[in-house]
XYZ file of N, CA, C and O in Angstrom:
472
model
N 0.864 -1.287 -0.014
C -0.022 0.074 -0.055
C 0.825 1.296 -0.046
O 1.734 1.438 0.831
N 0.699 2.129 -0.874
C 1.458 3.412 -1.024
C 0.883 4.415 -0.100
O -0.337 4.533 -0.120
N 1.653 5.077 0.762
C 1.226 6.104 1.629
C 0.592 7.284 0.917
O -0.341 7.870 1.367
N 0.980 7.600 -0.294
C 0.297 8.803 -1.068
C -1.100 8.318 -1.489
O -1.989 9.278 -1.322
N -1.160 7.127 -1.966
C -2.537 6.627 -2.207
C -3.503 6.678 -1.187
O -4.666 7.058 -1.172
N -2.835 6.117 -0.017
C -3.689 5.989 1.411
C -4.178 7.310 1.746
O -5.398 7.598 1.977
N -3.303 8.382 1.779
C -3.708 9.728 2.070
C -4.780 10.443 1.147
O -5.699 11.074 1.699
N -4.533 10.225 -0.085
C -5.475 10.738 -1.029
C -6.836 10.145 -0.904
O -7.899 10.758 -0.947
N -6.932 8.705 -0.806
C -8.090 7.992 -0.660
C -8.741 8.641 0.669
O -10.020 8.858 0.552
N -8.131 8.584 1.764
C -8.673 9.098 2.991
C -9.349 10.515 2.856
O -10.485 10.674 3.206
N -8.579 11.455 2.113
C -9.089 12.866 2.089
C -10.353 12.755 1.179
O -11.317 13.506 1.428
N -10.296 12.165 0.051
C -11.347 11.952 -0.879
C -12.647 11.337 -0.201
O -13.829 11.810 -0.384
N -12.377 10.398 0.532
C -13.454 9.607 1.242
C -14.220 10.605 2.183
O -15.435 10.734 2.175
N -13.503 11.274 3.058
C -13.973 12.259 3.946
C -14.714 13.237 3.223
O -15.738 13.780 3.614
N -14.156 13.875 2.200
C -14.786 14.953 1.325
C -16.094 14.467 0.733
O -17.079 15.210 0.767
N -16.110 13.252 0.292
C -17.369 12.731 -0.382
C -18.332 12.657 0.730
O -19.552 12.961 0.402
N -18.234 12.084 1.910
C -19.166 12.025 2.935
C -19.559 13.386 3.420
O -20.742 13.581 3.461
N -18.613 14.345 3.448
C -19.033 15.758 3.855
C -19.948 16.427 2.769
O -20.707 17.257 3.183
N -19.678 16.078 1.610
C -20.598 16.630 0.624
C -21.891 15.846 0.391
O -22.759 16.169 -0.342
N -21.966 14.690 1.201
C -23.273 13.961 1.066
C -23.604 13.364 -0.361
O -24.634 13.307 -0.805
N -22.434 13.127 -1.029
C -22.441 12.732 -2.444
C -22.422 11.114 -2.401
O -21.204 10.584 -2.370
N -23.492 10.579 -2.417
C -23.447 8.989 -2.278
C -22.869 8.323 -3.445
O -22.090 7.351 -3.353
N -23.013 8.893 -4.560
C -22.314 8.234 -5.796
C -20.764 8.333 -5.684
O -20.095 7.332 -6.137
N -20.313 9.460 -5.162
C -18.812 9.623 -4.974
C -18.317 8.687 -3.873
O -17.316 8.075 -3.966
N -19.071 8.685 -2.761
C -18.689 7.656 -1.747
C -18.637 6.244 -2.335
O -17.607 5.635 -2.149
N -19.634 5.851 -3.018
C -19.643 4.414 -3.574
C -18.664 4.215 -4.540
O -18.129 2.989 -4.797
N -18.127 5.240 -5.350
C -17.062 5.083 -6.325
C -15.838 4.521 -5.722
O -14.809 4.079 -6.510
N -15.537 4.537 -4.467
C -14.383 3.945 -3.784
C -14.448 2.490 -3.616
O -13.577 1.898 -3.222
N -15.615 1.852 -4.043
C -15.793 0.365 -3.493
C -16.072 -0.540 -4.714
O -16.640 0.014 -5.807
N -15.700 -1.707 -4.650
C -16.022 -2.676 -5.681
C -17.555 -2.843 -5.544
O -18.249 -2.677 -4.509
N -18.225 -3.344 -6.709
C -19.632 -3.567 -6.763
C -20.071 -4.476 -5.678
O -21.202 -4.398 -5.207
N -19.276 -5.512 -5.432
C -19.811 -6.615 -4.397
C -19.170 -6.521 -3.089
O -18.931 -7.354 -2.358
N -18.622 -5.245 -2.712
C -17.843 -5.276 -1.503
C -18.677 -5.505 -0.316
O -19.844 -5.508 -0.407
N -18.138 -5.786 0.735
C -18.643 -6.083 1.994
C -18.334 -5.079 3.069
O -17.281 -4.691 3.264
N -19.522 -4.626 3.768
C -19.355 -3.613 4.884
C -20.021 -4.253 6.162
O -21.023 -4.767 6.117
N -19.052 -4.067 7.182
C -19.430 -4.414 8.496
C -19.497 -3.295 9.484
O -18.581 -2.544 9.521
N -20.555 -3.148 10.325
C -20.641 -2.047 11.190
C -21.624 -2.408 12.278
O -22.663 -3.029 12.045
N -21.242 -1.921 13.548
C -22.359 -2.216 14.618
C -23.679 -1.398 14.246
O -24.635 -1.750 14.847
N -23.467 -0.270 13.513
C -24.564 0.547 13.201
C -25.672 -0.305 12.386
O -26.730 -0.063 12.414
N -25.011 -0.948 11.460
C -25.915 -1.780 10.521
C -26.867 -2.803 11.413
O -27.916 -2.913 11.090
N -26.060 -3.382 12.323
C -26.709 -4.287 13.316
C -28.034 -3.439 13.950
O -29.110 -3.918 14.025
N -27.715 -2.281 14.460
C -28.600 -1.510 15.121
C -29.832 -0.921 14.182
O -30.988 -1.141 14.508
N -29.342 -0.261 13.144
C -30.426 0.522 12.370
C -31.239 -0.544 11.543
O -32.375 -0.322 11.362
N -30.660 -1.566 11.082
C -31.325 -2.450 10.122
C -31.781 -3.786 10.842
O -32.162 -4.713 10.053
N -31.549 -3.894 12.156
C -31.831 -5.264 12.773
C -31.229 -6.373 12.046
O -31.735 -7.399 11.821
N -29.969 -6.196 11.615
C -29.201 -7.224 10.868
C -28.180 -7.868 11.943
O -27.196 -7.089 12.323
N -28.444 -8.954 12.483
C -27.603 -9.552 13.518
C -26.169 -9.634 13.123
O -25.338 -9.560 14.078
N -25.857 -9.936 11.844
C -24.552 -10.138 11.505
C -23.708 -8.676 11.319
O -22.573 -8.798 11.426
N -24.518 -7.627 11.376
C -23.823 -6.319 11.222
C -23.162 -6.232 9.740
O -22.314 -5.213 9.718
N -23.521 -7.004 8.817
C -22.777 -6.976 7.572
C -23.738 -6.872 6.399
O -24.830 -7.668 6.426
N -23.420 -6.001 5.535
C -24.097 -6.065 4.143
C -23.150 -6.153 2.967
O -21.859 -5.891 3.205
N -23.698 -6.615 1.925
C -22.758 -6.841 0.656
C -23.337 -6.188 -0.463
O -24.631 -6.276 -0.908
N -22.452 -5.495 -1.384
C -22.865 -4.973 -2.440
C -23.283 -3.396 -2.359
O -23.851 -2.966 -1.370
N -22.944 -2.736 -3.530
C -23.336 -1.383 -3.580
C -24.830 -0.859 -3.398
O -25.211 0.043 -2.851
N -25.675 -1.843 -3.924
C -26.932 -1.718 -3.857
C -27.664 -1.628 -2.443
O -28.172 -0.818 -1.876
N -27.215 -2.697 -1.556
C -27.615 -2.883 -0.271
C -26.922 -1.834 0.626
O -27.625 -1.229 1.532
N -25.684 -1.541 0.484
C -24.922 -0.779 1.374
C -25.375 0.847 1.106
O -25.550 1.618 1.812
N -25.480 1.015 -0.368
C -25.964 2.363 -0.788
C -27.262 2.718 -0.236
O -27.538 3.888 0.312
N -28.315 1.888 -0.082
C -29.477 2.042 0.525
C -29.321 2.407 1.964
O -30.089 3.306 2.541
N -28.514 1.572 2.597
C -28.343 1.869 3.887
C -27.767 3.368 4.184
O -28.086 4.069 5.168
N -26.606 3.634 3.489
C -26.008 5.086 3.570
C -26.972 5.986 3.191
O -26.872 7.117 3.748
N -27.867 5.840 2.237
C -28.757 6.837 1.769
C -29.657 7.212 2.876
O -29.935 8.283 3.365
N -30.069 6.221 3.659
C -30.959 6.309 4.894
C -30.135 7.038 5.850
O -30.742 7.994 6.585
N -28.905 6.715 6.207
C -28.115 7.396 7.255
C -27.840 8.813 6.864
O -28.061 9.782 7.715
N -27.667 9.222 5.702
C -27.343 10.587 5.230
C -28.769 11.315 5.341
O -28.701 12.603 5.764
N -29.859 10.770 5.161
C -31.138 11.538 5.226
C -31.590 11.637 6.757
O -31.940 12.693 7.234
N -31.061 10.690 7.648
C -31.326 10.898 8.967
C -30.426 11.868 9.716
O -30.714 12.265 10.751
N -29.242 12.065 9.137
C -28.367 12.897 9.854
C -27.903 13.915 8.746
O -26.727 13.880 8.116
N -28.708 14.895 8.396
C -28.491 15.996 7.485
C -27.304 16.716 7.609
O -26.733 17.321 6.605
N -26.884 16.979 8.849
C -25.753 17.867 9.065
C -24.407 17.017 9.302
O -23.495 17.536 10.060
N -24.409 15.775 8.833
C -23.312 14.915 9.048
C -21.985 15.483 8.493
O -21.981 16.088 7.389
N -20.909 15.341 9.261
C -19.701 15.958 8.851
C -18.629 15.291 9.653
O -18.662 14.910 10.820
N -17.630 14.813 8.909
C -16.365 14.015 9.397
C -15.295 14.907 9.424
O -15.038 15.737 8.528
N -14.397 14.620 10.267
C -13.042 15.317 10.470
C -11.826 14.184 10.523
O -11.791 13.394 11.402
N -11.070 14.256 9.474
C -9.992 13.382 9.386
C -8.966 13.601 10.453
O -8.560 14.689 10.614
N -8.543 12.519 11.164
C -7.543 12.640 12.345
C -6.206 11.937 11.676
O -5.158 12.619 12.081
N -6.301 10.787 11.249
C -5.019 10.147 10.866
C -5.331 8.957 9.861
O -6.471 8.441 9.819
N -4.309 8.546 9.083
C -4.437 7.577 8.206
C -3.268 6.503 8.551
O -2.084 6.918 8.614
N -3.614 5.336 8.727
C -2.725 4.261 8.970
C -2.629 3.210 7.719
O -3.650 2.893 7.193
N -1.327 2.937 7.369
C -1.130 2.241 6.233
C -0.793 0.820 6.554
O 0.151 0.481 7.421
N -1.503 -0.244 5.943
C -1.124 -1.627 6.036
C -0.570 -2.140 4.785
O -0.022 -1.482 3.860
N -0.673 -3.477 4.569
C -0.370 -4.200 3.431
C -1.083 -3.820 2.106
O -0.747 -3.264 1.184
N -2.348 -4.376 2.250
C -3.387 -4.104 1.334
C -4.541 -3.409 1.880
O -5.748 -3.641 1.565
N -4.268 -2.589 3.005
C -5.386 -2.031 3.709
C -4.934 -0.701 4.261
O -3.765 -0.429 4.335
N -5.998 0.038 4.620
C -5.800 1.316 5.320
C -6.628 1.557 6.478
O -7.787 0.939 6.363
N -6.484 2.208 7.528
C -7.236 2.545 8.541
C -7.427 4.096 8.635
O -6.430 4.638 8.719
N -8.609 4.550 8.607
C -8.830 6.005 8.709
C -9.503 6.312 10.143
O -10.435 5.676 10.422
N -8.863 7.105 10.922
C -9.410 7.526 12.172
C -9.957 8.934 12.031
O -9.320 9.720 11.398
N -11.063 9.108 12.416
C -11.833 10.371 12.178
C -12.771 10.678 13.333
O -13.310 9.758 14.087
N -13.129 11.960 13.352
C -14.374 12.278 14.288
C -15.611 12.136 13.442
O -15.680 12.730 12.327
N -16.530 11.391 13.821
C -17.808 11.147 13.156
C -19.011 11.792 13.772
O -18.837 12.952 14.241
N -20.171 11.119 13.777
C -21.385 11.671 14.166
C -21.211 12.014 15.662
O -20.626 11.270 16.499
N -21.617 13.235 16.000
C -21.512 13.790 17.396
C -20.110 13.797 17.808
O -19.913 13.662 18.937
N -19.172 14.110 16.946
C -17.674 14.075 17.141
C -17.176 12.928 17.890
O -16.360 12.951 18.808
N -17.759 11.792 17.639
C -17.405 10.485 18.258
C -16.255 9.929 17.536
O -16.214 9.833 16.296
N -15.103 9.478 18.189
C -14.116 8.906 17.567
C -14.369 7.619 16.798
O -15.181 6.824 17.450
N -14.102 7.567 15.605
C -14.493 6.467 14.728
C -13.353 6.043 13.856
O -12.283 6.850 13.608
N -13.270 4.812 13.546
C -12.152 4.249 12.533
C -12.939 3.320 11.529
O -13.869 2.571 11.925
N -12.352 3.331 10.343
C -12.622 2.457 9.294
C -11.491 1.764 8.836
O -10.495 2.431 8.459
N -11.561 0.441 8.700
C -10.595 -0.338 8.148
C -11.121 -0.589 6.742
O -12.068 -1.263 6.497
N -10.113 -0.391 5.640
C -10.478 -0.780 4.239
C -9.559 -1.669 3.736
O -8.317 -1.516 3.753
N -9.994 -2.726 3.028
C -9.205 -3.657 2.493
C -9.424 -3.634 0.972
O -10.617 -3.374 0.495
N -8.349 -3.489 0.186
C -8.373 -3.181 -1.214
C -8.024 -4.363 -2.068
O -7.256 -5.211 -1.750
N -8.638 -4.446 -3.227
C -8.252 -5.351 -4.246
C -7.347 -4.882 -5.335
O -6.828 -3.645 -5.081
N -7.128 -5.646 -6.370
C -6.100 -5.283 -7.368
C -6.451 -3.875 -8.072
O -5.672 -3.259 -8.553
N -7.784 -3.616 -8.141
C -8.265 -2.408 -8.767
C -8.037 -1.087 -7.962
O -8.455 -0.067 -8.319
N -7.649 -1.373 -6.723
C -7.421 -0.189 -5.702
C -8.834 0.326 -5.263
O -8.956 1.486 -4.953
N -9.852 -0.512 -5.310
C -11.201 -0.142 -4.740
C -11.305 -1.094 -3.546
O -10.689 -2.218 -3.386
N -12.241 -0.598 -2.772
C -12.410 -1.433 -1.568
C -13.179 -2.698 -1.697
O -14.216 -2.665 -2.340
N -12.623 -3.797 -0.993
C -13.372 -5.046 -1.222
C -14.116 -5.314 0.118
O -15.183 -5.999 0.077
N -13.560 -4.929 1.198
C -14.153 -5.141 2.575
C -13.990 -3.788 3.371
O -12.775 -3.251 3.311
N -14.821 -3.487 4.269
C -14.714 -2.324 5.051
C -15.283 -2.689 6.383
O -16.337 -3.264 6.508
N -14.673 -2.375 7.419
C -15.058 -2.556 8.839
C -15.114 -1.220 9.611
O -14.132 -0.484 9.783
N -16.310 -0.846 10.107
C -16.448 0.375 10.874
C -16.301 0.098 12.407
O -16.681 -0.987 12.860
N -15.716 0.950 13.230
C -15.414 0.878 14.602
C -15.786 2.155 15.225
O -15.431 3.135 14.670
N -16.350 2.178 16.421
C -16.720 3.451 17.046
C -16.376 3.366 18.503
O -16.442 2.376 19.209
N -15.874 4.503 19.098
C -15.699 4.621 20.506
C -16.731 4.304 21.302
O -17.925 4.825 20.899
N -16.609 3.696 22.453
C -17.670 3.464 23.336
C -18.204 4.758 24.074
O -17.532 5.718 24.185
């Protein structure tokens, strides 16, 4: 994983969320990517906390964007792994949040895992 790519990805990902631009957000992901989050389990009553594919995750994120119209993220740091990065940011209600992104050969996200401070 190249640190320049990781930093650019993180900044563009944050900017896309802050713009509430769902198409731009989803452009970072493979069509069949997998998203895991404790919020998925809560909001959608999905016991696995996991959704697969742009259609399902996009519908979930569209609902989240409509539910939180003043959503704004603040990038704190970017951690680089082998084929993954972790973005630490302030999320909803300035809650410390982290997302771990695993990338495929196309440099698009194949799996993402959200984590939130207690």
